[in-house]
Amino acid sequence: MDNIQVIKEVTIEQGKVKINGLDFFHDESLEIGPFLKCLYKKLDLKYSKYYKMDYLCKLGFLASEVLLNGENDILTDSDDVAIVLANTSSSLHTDVKYQSSISEIPSPSVFVYTLPNIVIGEISIRNKFYGEHMFFVQSTYNKTELLDYTATLFASGSCKQAIVGWLEVDMEGAYCANLMLCQKNN
Amino acid sequence: MSELKENLKKQLIEQLNLEDFEISDIADSDALFGDDGLALDSIDALEIIVLLEKEYGIKLDDPKKGKDIMTSVQTLSDFIESKR
């Protein structure tokens, strides 16, 4: 993995947001809904599509906003930015919500979030990224494996920067995010 | 404001997660789609069709009429009234 450099790392869990290990934001509300709402307000964003997202997308979207804030100099070409993410619960939180709506009339706006990789689309649309992307569903967070995969992408020449990491929202709404901004190391 | 139109605005805000909007922010004639007004998208259009069926028991039989029916809260309200 000599060709990969982690420039910045954002972690979100238990009401806390950290950038490179340093406290960035803390909210007392530990439940995912109120917490994400507070973080969205803290970031002073105006993005109407945000409200339509499910929790996994909101978590990934906000984590990416914190991660990419002030990094415009690094992200020179939107074709060169890859997104490599993973989690263990896939989109289960939304899948269950959708399943319960089937008994009446299924909700189209819930249905569109019944895949975990939709969060990659949301981040890509927001930032106009057109690079490679992959979403792994795995039993535990294996950071080394994800960075290895990203190093392979860098070696193949398909991208020069990547957002890599873990985005988890389980069936009960417990959440955790760890996103890294990586750069190809020449 | 008629009760129907107020209910419609409330239901649109809830069903479409328009958290930035209050009922008073939506004028009867505001465009639901396009760059102005509420700037809804195609998924929202499907959600409005579901709303019409779920809340008012109205099925949109002719999809071609959807564009005219879903122009604004006023046109939605007129359509519901015409089906009552």
PDB file of N, CA and C in Angstrom, chain B residues 1-7 9 23-24 26 28:
ATOM      1  N   MET B   1     -57.851  30.083   3.156  1.00  0.00           N
ATOM      2  CA  MET B   1     -57.399  28.846   2.521  1.00  0.00           C
ATOM      3  C   MET B   1     -58.404  27.715   2.809  1.00  0.00           C
ATOM      4  N   SER B   2     -58.809  26.975   1.780  1.00  0.00           N
ATOM      5  CA  SER B   2     -59.772  25.900   2.016  1.00  0.00           C
ATOM      6  C   SER B   2     -59.116  24.792   2.831  1.00  0.00           C
ATOM      7  N   GLU B   3     -59.976  24.051   3.524  1.00  0.00           N
ATOM      8  CA  GLU B   3     -59.471  22.964   4.370  1.00  0.00           C
ATOM      9  C   GLU B   3     -58.723  21.922   3.543  1.00  0.00           C
ATOM     10  N   LEU B   4     -59.264  21.646   2.360  1.00  0.00           N
ATOM     11  CA  LEU B   4     -58.644  20.648   1.478  1.00  0.00           C
ATOM     12  C   LEU B   4     -57.221  21.063   1.092  1.00  0.00           C
ATOM     13  N   LYS B   5     -57.080  22.312   0.684  1.00  0.00           N
ATOM     14  CA  LYS B   5     -55.752  22.773   0.256  1.00  0.00           C
ATOM     15  C   LYS B   5     -54.769  22.808   1.422  1.00  0.00           C
ATOM     16  N   GLU B   6     -55.254  23.181   2.597  1.00  0.00           N
ATOM     17  CA  GLU B   6     -54.381  23.180   3.785  1.00  0.00           C
ATOM     18  C   GLU B   6     -53.943  21.748   4.123  1.00  0.00           C
ATOM     19  N   ASN B   7     -54.908  20.819   4.049  1.00  0.00           N
ATOM     20  CA  ASN B   7     -54.568  19.411   4.293  1.00  0.00           C
ATOM     21  C   ASN B   7     -53.553  18.902   3.276  1.00  0.00           C
ATOM     22  N   LYS B   9     -51.318  20.574   1.605  1.00  0.00           N
ATOM     23  CA  LYS B   9     -49.988  21.141   1.887  1.00  0.00           C
ATOM     24  C   LYS B   9     -49.323  20.411   3.051  1.00  0.00           C
ATOM     25  N   ILE B  23     -46.576  25.240   6.077  1.00  0.00           N
ATOM     26  CA  ILE B  23     -47.781  25.340   5.243  1.00  0.00           C
ATOM     27  C   ILE B  23     -47.880  26.733   4.615  1.00  0.00           C
ATOM     28  N   SER B  24     -47.555  27.742   5.425  1.00  0.00           N
ATOM     29  CA  SER B  24     -47.671  29.123   4.946  1.00  0.00           C
ATOM     30  C   SER B  24     -46.649  29.468   3.850  1.00  0.00           C
ATOM     31  N   ILE B  26     -46.137  27.660   1.216  1.00  0.00           N
ATOM     32  CA  ILE B  26     -46.590  27.130  -0.077  1.00  0.00           C
ATOM     33  C   ILE B  26     -47.850  27.858  -0.525  1.00  0.00           C
ATOM     34  N   ASP B  28     -50.971  28.494  -3.138  1.00  0.00           N
ATOM     35  CA  ASP B  28     -51.809  27.561  -3.902  1.00  0.00           C
ATOM     36  C   ASP B  28     -51.303  27.378  -5.326  1.00  0.00           C
TER      37      ASP B  28
END
